[in-house]
Each structure stands twice: as structure tokens, then as C-alpha cells.
Amino acid sequence: MDEYWVAAAWSVAPTIVIAVLFFWILRSILTFDRTERRVYSEIEAAERAKRAQAAERTPPHDS
């Protein structure tokens, strides 16, 4: 009877390992994407602030 449970464990182990790897990879991708979007938003906000300051310093052009 012990051999049955060992065989069952070895049969299920690859599926569990693949599922854990898939979960870890997917979680890493989502975390990376979230971090990248946050950093991109910070950079974009800084660039918009620079442009707003530059626009305040320069006088308007007469056309």
C-alpha cells in the first residue's frame, strides 16, 4: 500500500511543480509591470512639471 502512495505522489509532483513555477512567473511579470507603470508615471509627472515651469518662465510670443 505504501508503494501506491509513493507512485501517486510522484505522479502529482510534476503537475504541482509546474503550477508553482507558472504562478511564480506570472506573479513576477505582474509585479514588474506594476513597478514599470509606477516609475513611468513618476517620470512623466516630472517631465510635465519641467515643461510647466519652462512655460511660466518664457514670455508669450506675439504672432
PDB file of C-alpha atoms in Angstrom:
ATOM      1  CA  MET A   1       0.000   0.000   0.000  1.00  0.00           C
ATOM      2  CA  ASP A   2       2.946   2.324   0.634  1.00  0.00           C
ATOM      3  CA  GLU A   3       4.080   1.931  -2.971  1.00  0.00           C
ATOM      4  CA  TYR A   4       0.679   3.159  -4.128  1.00  0.00           C
ATOM      5  CA  TRP A   5       1.015   6.466  -2.260  1.00  0.00           C
ATOM      6  CA  VAL A   6       4.612   6.932  -3.390  1.00  0.00           C
ATOM      7  CA  ALA A   7       3.563   6.364  -7.001  1.00  0.00           C
ATOM      8  CA  ALA A   8       0.640   8.747  -6.558  1.00  0.00           C
ATOM      9  CA  ALA A   9       2.929  11.422  -5.089  1.00  0.00           C
ATOM     10  CA  TRP A  10       5.422  11.044  -7.932  1.00  0.00           C
ATOM     11  CA  SER A  11       2.560  11.265 -10.439  1.00  0.00           C
ATOM     12  CA  VAL A  12       1.214  14.507  -8.983  1.00  0.00           C
ATOM     13  CA  ALA A  13       4.572  16.146  -8.188  1.00  0.00           C
ATOM     14  CA  PRO A  14       5.379  17.365 -11.743  1.00  0.00           C
ATOM     15  CA  THR A  15       1.969  19.000 -12.033  1.00  0.00           C
ATOM     16  CA  ILE A  16       2.409  20.763  -8.710  1.00  0.00           C
ATOM     17  CA  VAL A  17       5.932  21.914  -9.609  1.00  0.00           C
ATOM     18  CA  ILE A  18       4.758  23.292 -12.979  1.00  0.00           C
ATOM     19  CA  ALA A  19       1.825  25.048 -11.302  1.00  0.00           C
ATOM     20  CA  VAL A  20       4.125  26.682  -8.731  1.00  0.00           C
ATOM     21  CA  LEU A  21       6.551  27.781 -11.456  1.00  0.00           C
ATOM     22  CA  PHE A  22       3.705  29.190 -13.546  1.00  0.00           C
ATOM     23  CA  PHE A  23       2.334  31.080 -10.540  1.00  0.00           C
ATOM     24  CA  TRP A  24       5.770  32.481  -9.673  1.00  0.00           C
ATOM     25  CA  ILE A  25       6.498  33.574 -13.262  1.00  0.00           C
ATOM     26  CA  LEU A  26       3.085  35.183 -13.691  1.00  0.00           C
ATOM     27  CA  ARG A  27       3.389  36.964 -10.344  1.00  0.00           C
ATOM     28  CA  SER A  28       6.850  38.255 -11.318  1.00  0.00           C
ATOM     29  CA  ILE A  29       5.554  39.579 -14.636  1.00  0.00           C
ATOM     30  CA  LEU A  30       2.639  41.372 -12.981  1.00  0.00           C
ATOM     31  CA  THR A  31       4.872  42.871 -10.290  1.00  0.00           C
ATOM     32  CA  PHE A  32       7.358  44.047 -12.920  1.00  0.00           C
ATOM     33  CA  ASP A  33       4.553  45.611 -14.963  1.00  0.00           C
ATOM     34  CA  ARG A  34       3.107  47.376 -11.925  1.00  0.00           C
ATOM     35  CA  THR A  35       6.520  48.746 -10.954  1.00  0.00           C
ATOM     36  CA  GLU A  36       7.283  49.831 -14.521  1.00  0.00           C
ATOM     37  CA  ARG A  37       3.976  51.695 -14.810  1.00  0.00           C
ATOM     38  CA  ARG A  38       4.568  53.461 -11.480  1.00  0.00           C
ATOM     39  CA  VAL A  39       8.066  54.559 -12.474  1.00  0.00           C
ATOM     40  CA  TYR A  40       6.873  55.680 -15.908  1.00  0.00           C
ATOM     41  CA  SER A  41       4.121  57.762 -14.261  1.00  0.00           C
ATOM     42  CA  GLU A  42       6.659  59.396 -11.952  1.00  0.00           C
ATOM     43  CA  ILE A  43       8.945  60.238 -14.869  1.00  0.00           C
ATOM     44  CA  GLU A  44       6.042  61.585 -16.896  1.00  0.00           C
ATOM     45  CA  ALA A  45       4.871  63.759 -13.987  1.00  0.00           C
ATOM     46  CA  ALA A  46       8.393  65.146 -13.551  1.00  0.00           C
ATOM     47  CA  GLU A  47       8.635  65.978 -17.250  1.00  0.00           C
ATOM     48  CA  ARG A  48       5.245  67.705 -17.192  1.00  0.00           C
ATOM     49  CA  ALA A  49       6.346  69.754 -14.174  1.00  0.00           C
ATOM     50  CA  LYS A  50       9.534  70.784 -16.014  1.00  0.00           C
ATOM     51  CA  ARG A  51       7.529  71.872 -19.040  1.00  0.00           C
ATOM     52  CA  ALA A  52       5.098  73.830 -16.871  1.00  0.00           C
ATOM     53  CA  GLN A  53       7.995  75.647 -15.177  1.00  0.00           C
ATOM     54  CA  ALA A  54       9.615  76.384 -18.527  1.00  0.00           C
ATOM     55  CA  ALA A  55       6.333  77.726 -19.902  1.00  0.00           C
ATOM     56  CA  GLU A  56       5.976  80.064 -16.904  1.00  0.00           C
ATOM     57  CA  ARG A  57       9.469  81.483 -17.385  1.00  0.00           C
ATOM     58  CA  THR A  58       9.235  82.260 -21.084  1.00  0.00           C
ATOM     59  CA  PRO A  59       7.121  85.236 -22.167  1.00  0.00           C
ATOM     60  CA  PRO A  60       4.336  84.554 -24.678  1.00  0.00           C
ATOM     61  CA  HIS A  61       5.231  85.071 -28.342  1.00  0.00           C
ATOM     62  CA  ASP A  62       3.375  87.631 -30.403  1.00  0.00           C
ATOM     63  CA  SER A  63       2.151  86.236 -33.690  1.00  0.00           C
TER      64      SER A  63
END
